[in-house]
mmCIF file of C-alpha atoms in Angstrom:
data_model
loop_
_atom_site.group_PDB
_atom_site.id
_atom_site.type_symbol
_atom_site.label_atom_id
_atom_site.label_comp_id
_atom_site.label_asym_id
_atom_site.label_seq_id
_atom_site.Cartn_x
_atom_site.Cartn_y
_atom_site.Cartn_z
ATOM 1 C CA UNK A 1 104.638 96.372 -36.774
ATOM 2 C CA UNK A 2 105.026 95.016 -40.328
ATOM 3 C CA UNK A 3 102.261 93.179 -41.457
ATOM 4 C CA UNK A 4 100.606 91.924 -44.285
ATOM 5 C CA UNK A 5 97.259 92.021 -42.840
ATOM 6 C CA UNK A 6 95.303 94.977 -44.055
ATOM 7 C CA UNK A 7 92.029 94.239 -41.559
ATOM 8 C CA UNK A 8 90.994 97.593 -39.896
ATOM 9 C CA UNK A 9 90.507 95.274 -36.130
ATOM 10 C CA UNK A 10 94.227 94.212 -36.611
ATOM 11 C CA UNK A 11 95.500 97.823 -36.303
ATOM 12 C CA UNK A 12 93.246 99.215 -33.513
ATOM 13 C CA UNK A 13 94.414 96.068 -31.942
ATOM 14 C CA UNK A 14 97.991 97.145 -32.522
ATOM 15 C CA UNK A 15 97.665 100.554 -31.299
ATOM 16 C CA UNK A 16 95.673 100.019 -28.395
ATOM 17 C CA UNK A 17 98.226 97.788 -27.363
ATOM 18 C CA UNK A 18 101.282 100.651 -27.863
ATOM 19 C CA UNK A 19 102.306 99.969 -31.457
ATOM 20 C CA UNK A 20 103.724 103.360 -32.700
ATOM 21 C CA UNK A 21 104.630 102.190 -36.313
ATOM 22 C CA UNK A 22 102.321 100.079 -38.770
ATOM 23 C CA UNK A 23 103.595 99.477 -41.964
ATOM 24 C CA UNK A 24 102.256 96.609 -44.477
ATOM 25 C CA UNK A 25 104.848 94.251 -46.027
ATOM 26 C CA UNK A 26 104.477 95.416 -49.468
ATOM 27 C CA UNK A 27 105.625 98.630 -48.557
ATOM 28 C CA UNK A 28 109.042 99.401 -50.718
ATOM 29 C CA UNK A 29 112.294 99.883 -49.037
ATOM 30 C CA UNK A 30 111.740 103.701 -49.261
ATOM 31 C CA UNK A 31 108.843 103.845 -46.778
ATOM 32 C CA UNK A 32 109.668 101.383 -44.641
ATOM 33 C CA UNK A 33 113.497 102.860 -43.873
ATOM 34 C CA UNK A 34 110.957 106.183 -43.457
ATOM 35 C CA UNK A 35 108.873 104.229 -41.192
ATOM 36 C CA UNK A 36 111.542 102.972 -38.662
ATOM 37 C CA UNK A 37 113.482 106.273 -38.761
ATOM 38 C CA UNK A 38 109.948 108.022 -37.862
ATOM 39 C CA UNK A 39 109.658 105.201 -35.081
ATOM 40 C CA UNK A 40 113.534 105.481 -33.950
ATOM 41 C CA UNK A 41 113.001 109.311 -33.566
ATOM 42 C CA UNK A 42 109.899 108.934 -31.172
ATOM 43 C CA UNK A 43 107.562 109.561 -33.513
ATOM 44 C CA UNK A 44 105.095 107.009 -34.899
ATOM 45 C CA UNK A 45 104.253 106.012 -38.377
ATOM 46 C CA UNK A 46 100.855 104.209 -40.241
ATOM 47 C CA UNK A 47 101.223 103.428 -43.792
ATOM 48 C CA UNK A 48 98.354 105.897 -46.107
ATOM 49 C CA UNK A 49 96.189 103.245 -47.002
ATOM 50 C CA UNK A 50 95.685 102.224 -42.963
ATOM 51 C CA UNK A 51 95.638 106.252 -42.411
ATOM 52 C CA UNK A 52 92.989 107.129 -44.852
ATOM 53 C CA UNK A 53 90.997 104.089 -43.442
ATOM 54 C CA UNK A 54 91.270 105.853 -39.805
ATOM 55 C CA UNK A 55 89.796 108.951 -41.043
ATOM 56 C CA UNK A 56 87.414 107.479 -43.272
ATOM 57 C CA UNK A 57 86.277 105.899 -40.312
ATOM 58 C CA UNK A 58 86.915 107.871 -36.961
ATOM 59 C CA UNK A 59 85.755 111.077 -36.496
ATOM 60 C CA UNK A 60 87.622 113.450 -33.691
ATOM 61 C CA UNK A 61 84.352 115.837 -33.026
ATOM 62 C CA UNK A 62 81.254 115.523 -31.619
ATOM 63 C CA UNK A 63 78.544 116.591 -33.741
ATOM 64 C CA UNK A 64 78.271 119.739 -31.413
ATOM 65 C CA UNK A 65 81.809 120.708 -31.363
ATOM 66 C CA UNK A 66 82.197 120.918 -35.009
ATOM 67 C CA UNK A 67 81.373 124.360 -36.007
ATOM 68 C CA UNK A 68 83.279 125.888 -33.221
ATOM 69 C CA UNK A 69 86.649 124.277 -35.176
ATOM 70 C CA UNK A 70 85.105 125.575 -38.013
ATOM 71 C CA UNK A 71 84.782 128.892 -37.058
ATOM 72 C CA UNK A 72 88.609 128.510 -35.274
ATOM 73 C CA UNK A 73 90.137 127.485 -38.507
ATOM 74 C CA UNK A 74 89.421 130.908 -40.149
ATOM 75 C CA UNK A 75 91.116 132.372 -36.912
ATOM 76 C CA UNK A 76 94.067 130.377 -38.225
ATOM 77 C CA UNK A 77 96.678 133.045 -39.649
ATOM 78 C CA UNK A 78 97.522 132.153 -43.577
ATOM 79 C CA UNK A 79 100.781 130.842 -42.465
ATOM 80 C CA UNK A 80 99.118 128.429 -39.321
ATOM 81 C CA UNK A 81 96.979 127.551 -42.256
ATOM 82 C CA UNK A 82 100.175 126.279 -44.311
ATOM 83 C CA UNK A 83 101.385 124.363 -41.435
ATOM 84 C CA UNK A 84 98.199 122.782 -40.963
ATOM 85 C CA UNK A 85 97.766 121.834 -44.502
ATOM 86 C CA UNK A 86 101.440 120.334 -43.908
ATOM 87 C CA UNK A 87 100.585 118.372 -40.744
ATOM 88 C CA UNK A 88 97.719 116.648 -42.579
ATOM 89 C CA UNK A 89 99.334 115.598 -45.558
ATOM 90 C CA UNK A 90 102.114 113.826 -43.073
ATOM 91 C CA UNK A 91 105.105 116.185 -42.991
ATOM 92 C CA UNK A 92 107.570 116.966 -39.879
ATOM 93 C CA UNK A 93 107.928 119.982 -38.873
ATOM 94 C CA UNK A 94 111.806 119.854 -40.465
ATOM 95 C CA UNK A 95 109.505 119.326 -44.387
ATOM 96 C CA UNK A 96 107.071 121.685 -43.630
ATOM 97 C CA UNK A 97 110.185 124.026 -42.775
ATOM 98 C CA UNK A 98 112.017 123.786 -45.790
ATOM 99 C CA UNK A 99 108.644 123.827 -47.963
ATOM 100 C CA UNK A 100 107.803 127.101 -46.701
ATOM 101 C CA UNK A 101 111.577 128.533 -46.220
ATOM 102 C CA UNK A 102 110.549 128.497 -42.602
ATOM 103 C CA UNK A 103 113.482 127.161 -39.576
ATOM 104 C CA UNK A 104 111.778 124.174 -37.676
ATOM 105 C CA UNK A 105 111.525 125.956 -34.633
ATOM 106 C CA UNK A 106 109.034 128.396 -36.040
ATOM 107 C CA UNK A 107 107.281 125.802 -37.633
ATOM 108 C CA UNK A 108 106.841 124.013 -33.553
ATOM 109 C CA UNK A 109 106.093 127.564 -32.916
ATOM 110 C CA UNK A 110 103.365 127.554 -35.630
ATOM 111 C CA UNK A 111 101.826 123.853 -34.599
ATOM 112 C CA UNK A 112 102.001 124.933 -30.667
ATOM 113 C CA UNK A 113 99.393 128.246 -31.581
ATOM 114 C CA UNK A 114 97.417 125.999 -34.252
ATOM 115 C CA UNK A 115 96.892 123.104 -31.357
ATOM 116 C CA UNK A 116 96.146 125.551 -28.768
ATOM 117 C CA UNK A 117 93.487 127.744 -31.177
ATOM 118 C CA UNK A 118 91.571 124.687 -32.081
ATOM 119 C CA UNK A 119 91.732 123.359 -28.404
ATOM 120 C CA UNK A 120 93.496 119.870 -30.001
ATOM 121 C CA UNK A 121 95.435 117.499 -28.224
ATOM 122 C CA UNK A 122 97.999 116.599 -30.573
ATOM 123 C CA UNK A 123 99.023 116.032 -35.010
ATOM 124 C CA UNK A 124 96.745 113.922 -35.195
ATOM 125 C CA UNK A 125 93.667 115.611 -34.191
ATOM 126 C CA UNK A 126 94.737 118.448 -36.499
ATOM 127 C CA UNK A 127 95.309 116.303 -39.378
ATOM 128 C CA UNK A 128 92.294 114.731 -39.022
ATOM 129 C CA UNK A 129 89.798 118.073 -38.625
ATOM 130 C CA UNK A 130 92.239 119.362 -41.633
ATOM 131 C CA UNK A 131 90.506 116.428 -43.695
ATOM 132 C CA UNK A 132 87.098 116.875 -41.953
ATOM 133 C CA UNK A 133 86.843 120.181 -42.602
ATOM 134 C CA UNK A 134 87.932 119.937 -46.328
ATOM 135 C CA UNK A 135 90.948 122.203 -45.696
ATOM 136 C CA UNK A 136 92.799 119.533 -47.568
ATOM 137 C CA UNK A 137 91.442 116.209 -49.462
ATOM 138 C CA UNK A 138 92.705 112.778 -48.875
ATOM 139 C CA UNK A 139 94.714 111.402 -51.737
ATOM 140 C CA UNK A 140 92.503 109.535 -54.204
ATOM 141 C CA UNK A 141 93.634 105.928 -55.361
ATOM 142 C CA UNK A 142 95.140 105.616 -58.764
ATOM 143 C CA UNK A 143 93.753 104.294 -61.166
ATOM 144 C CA UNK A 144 96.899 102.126 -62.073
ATOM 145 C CA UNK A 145 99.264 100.093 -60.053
ATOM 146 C CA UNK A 146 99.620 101.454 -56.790
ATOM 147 C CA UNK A 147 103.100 102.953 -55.652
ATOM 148 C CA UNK A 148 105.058 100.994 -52.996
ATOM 149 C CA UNK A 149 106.242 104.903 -52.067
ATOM 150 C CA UNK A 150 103.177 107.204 -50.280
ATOM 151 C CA UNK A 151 103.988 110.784 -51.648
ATOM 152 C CA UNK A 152 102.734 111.760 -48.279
ATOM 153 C CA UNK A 153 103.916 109.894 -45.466
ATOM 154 C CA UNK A 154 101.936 110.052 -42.148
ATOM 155 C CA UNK A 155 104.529 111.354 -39.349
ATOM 156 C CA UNK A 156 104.641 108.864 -35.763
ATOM 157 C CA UNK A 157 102.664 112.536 -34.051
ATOM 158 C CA UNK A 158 100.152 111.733 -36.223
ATOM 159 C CA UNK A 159 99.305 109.035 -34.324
ATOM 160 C CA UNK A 160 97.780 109.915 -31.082
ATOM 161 C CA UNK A 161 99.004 107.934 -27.965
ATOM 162 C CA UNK A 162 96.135 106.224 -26.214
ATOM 163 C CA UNK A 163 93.603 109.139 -25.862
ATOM 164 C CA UNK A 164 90.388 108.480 -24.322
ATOM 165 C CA UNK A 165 88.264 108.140 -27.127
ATOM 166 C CA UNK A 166 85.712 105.718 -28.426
ATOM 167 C CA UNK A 167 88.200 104.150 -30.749
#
């Protein structure tokens, strides 16, 4: 969906009802050809400024549940900790592979153990206790004029198809 509305209803609207790419119009030419190629290739995409309102607003964990993930991040090997880092900041598994001089099959490998040892259902999740659990910090705003290109896309699996959840 390309939109120029920026109004947090309009995209839980739009993903409730299926949408796997959101993208406002004053994206430049550089995110949105990211955007549909993310889309195109089964994954789904939302732009970083509708992304850092989800997290700022959702959060994935109970109260309870939130110092078992805790603890399960520091059973996260130093590698599965790279990954993770790389899933939150919006990378495939094809970036996070040439990043860390890995082949994208072991980086699958990698998010496969990381979902399963913090009992997650999907990127998103991950990405999302990643931020929660200050493993990695949400891009701040700049103080200048904004870039039409995120430095840190977020990938289509880091949007979670309709999960039942409160949001």
């Amino acid at each position: 969906m390309l939109t120029r509305t920026e109004r947090d209803g309009h995209l839980y609207r739009s993903l409730k009802a299926g949408v796997r790419g959101f993208l406002l119009k004053s994206a430049g030419q550089e995110e949105l050809t990211f955007a549909v190629r993310a889309v195109a290739g089964g994954e789904a995409y939302i732009c970083p400024t509708m992304t850092r309102r989800l997290i700022d607003r959702f959060e994935i964990l109970p109260p309870s549940q939130e110092r078992p993930h805790t603890v399960a991040l520091a059973a996260l090997s130093g590698r599965e900790t790279q990954v993770l880092s790389g899933i939150a900041m919006g990378r495939s598994n094809q970036e996070i592979a040439r990043e860390l001089h890995l082949t994208p099959a072991t980086v699958k490998s990698h998010v496969s153990h990381i979902l399963a040892k913090l009992e997650l259902p999907n990127r998103m999740h991950a990405a999302l206790l990643a931020y929660r659990t200050g493993l990695v910090r949400p891009p701040q705003a700049p103080s200048q004029a904004p870039s039409r290109v995120p430095s840190a896309p977020v990938p289509a699996a880091a949007v979670a198809p309709a999960v039942s959840r409160p949001w």
